[in-house]
Amino acid sequence: MMFGLMAGAVAQRGAAAERIETFKVAFFTQKLQLTTEEAQAFWPLYNEYERKREALRKEMKPSTRPELMSDEELRAHLYKQLDTEAQLVALRREYFEKFMEVLPLRKVAMIPQAEQQFKRKLLEELRNRQKADRPQRDRPNPRSRF
């Protein structure tokens, strides 16, 4: 029974991730005004870039809470974060060069703005869904006496 519930939860997360990815592709394609040919060349590169970027970001997270680390562990973690941030900048530079091989310069320049706008739009959508899913507090509960 527990396995069935866990499998259902994983499937729901997978479906949600798929919807977010579909929304992202549509959002970026519209914001960057990608042609069909540009989109076919851009998306495999961008997806590769995102996978590598996410892997680096995971490295930045401490394996334990900072307050539980010794000073030496904390110092090592801070330096590792700085190194990882430098790797992120290098990765971004590398992929922006690759993007410029398949997209016009002006469209490449719009990618960071599209990323920020997408994050804002996604958070807004999630907030709206949470509000819609929550019961209204202003409405009196007919079953409640108070």
XYZ file of C-alpha atoms in Angstrom:
146
model
C 0.000 0.000 0.000
C 2.794 2.431 0.957
C 4.615 1.681 -2.304
C 1.468 2.536 -4.269
C 1.174 5.899 -2.526
C 4.839 6.679 -3.109
C 4.606 5.678 -6.775
C 1.558 7.926 -7.157
C 3.382 10.861 -5.586
C 6.403 10.333 -7.849
C 4.136 10.120 -10.898
C 2.413 13.371 -9.892
C 5.789 15.104 -9.481
C 6.864 13.746 -12.854
C 3.691 15.017 -14.506
C 4.103 18.417 -12.836
C 7.731 18.635 -13.972
C 6.641 17.769 -17.498
C 3.970 20.515 -17.454
C 6.531 23.027 -16.171
C 8.979 22.019 -18.904
C 6.277 22.392 -21.572
C 5.354 25.813 -20.171
C 9.035 26.811 -20.156
C 9.572 25.816 -23.786
C 6.499 27.783 -24.860
C 7.462 30.783 -22.705
C 11.070 30.974 -23.972
C 10.061 30.317 -27.569
C 7.622 33.222 -27.409
C 9.906 35.609 -25.470
C 12.933 34.923 -27.673
C 10.752 34.714 -30.803
C 12.481 31.510 -31.863
C 11.865 30.182 -35.342
C 11.318 26.444 -35.726
C 14.909 26.002 -36.915
C 16.299 28.106 -34.061
C 14.250 26.196 -31.491
C 15.448 22.841 -32.834
C 19.071 23.954 -32.472
C 18.647 25.891 -29.208
C 16.693 23.512 -26.956
C 19.123 20.573 -26.900
C 21.945 23.000 -26.031
C 19.903 24.815 -23.398
C 18.764 21.548 -21.793
C 22.376 20.364 -21.642
C 23.371 23.708 -20.100
C 20.625 23.442 -17.478
C 21.633 19.880 -16.509
C 25.245 20.935 -15.997
C 24.223 24.100 -14.150
C 21.927 22.149 -11.827
C 24.678 19.620 -11.086
C 27.014 22.462 -10.090
C 24.349 24.101 -7.934
C 23.817 20.833 -6.069
C 27.524 20.822 -5.241
C 27.085 24.187 -3.525
C 24.625 22.801 -0.995
C 26.296 21.694 2.223
C 25.984 18.029 3.123
C 25.122 19.055 6.666
C 23.730 22.184 8.282
C 26.371 24.909 8.740
C 25.701 25.178 12.472
C 26.701 21.515 12.816
C 29.995 21.955 10.927
C 33.351 22.527 12.515
C 35.134 25.766 11.624
C 37.446 23.856 9.297
C 34.537 22.135 7.530
C 32.718 25.443 7.192
C 35.815 27.160 5.784
C 36.287 24.343 3.241
C 32.609 24.560 2.275
C 32.782 28.332 1.750
C 35.820 27.991 -0.518
C 34.110 25.171 -2.396
C 31.101 27.458 -2.943
C 33.364 30.156 -4.372
C 35.019 27.641 -6.691
C 31.619 26.370 -7.809
C 30.391 29.916 -8.475
C 33.440 30.447 -10.706
C 32.609 27.196 -12.508
C 29.036 28.422 -13.008
C 30.309 31.640 -14.607
C 32.641 29.639 -16.877
C 29.773 27.310 -17.822
C 27.538 30.262 -18.629
C 30.251 31.804 -20.806
C 30.831 28.474 -22.590
C 27.155 27.987 -23.366
C 26.512 31.572 -24.377
C 29.244 31.041 -26.976
C 27.412 27.897 -28.136
C 24.069 29.727 -28.174
C 25.600 32.424 -30.400
C 26.412 29.706 -32.937
C 22.710 28.852 -33.328
C 20.915 32.115 -32.446
C 21.346 35.765 -33.345
C 23.266 37.772 -30.744
C 20.200 39.786 -29.692
C 18.252 36.624 -28.884
C 21.155 35.245 -26.852
C 21.282 38.534 -24.946
C 17.595 38.068 -24.040
C 18.086 34.632 -22.431
C 18.884 35.883 -18.882
C 15.845 38.174 -18.942
C 13.631 35.333 -20.203
C 14.958 33.091 -17.403
C 14.083 35.675 -14.745
C 10.658 36.368 -16.232
C 9.948 32.645 -16.410
C 10.870 32.144 -12.745
C 8.605 35.033 -11.734
C 5.736 33.738 -13.856
C 6.153 30.202 -12.516
C 6.153 31.406 -8.888
C 3.076 33.515 -9.600
C 1.298 30.499 -11.111
C 2.237 28.321 -8.124
C 0.988 30.959 -5.677
C -2.285 31.255 -7.574
C -2.752 27.478 -7.510
C -2.028 27.337 -3.789
C -4.595 30.067 -3.159
C -7.153 28.231 -5.270
C -6.444 24.938 -3.482
C -6.742 26.439 0.015
C -10.190 26.731 1.561
C -11.372 30.284 1.853
C -10.883 31.559 5.395
C -13.425 34.308 4.959
C -16.231 31.889 4.233
C -17.989 30.593 7.320
C -17.777 26.855 7.754
C -21.371 25.567 7.946
C -20.236 22.665 10.145
C -18.483 24.895 12.644
C -20.298 26.392 15.617
C -17.781 29.188 16.106
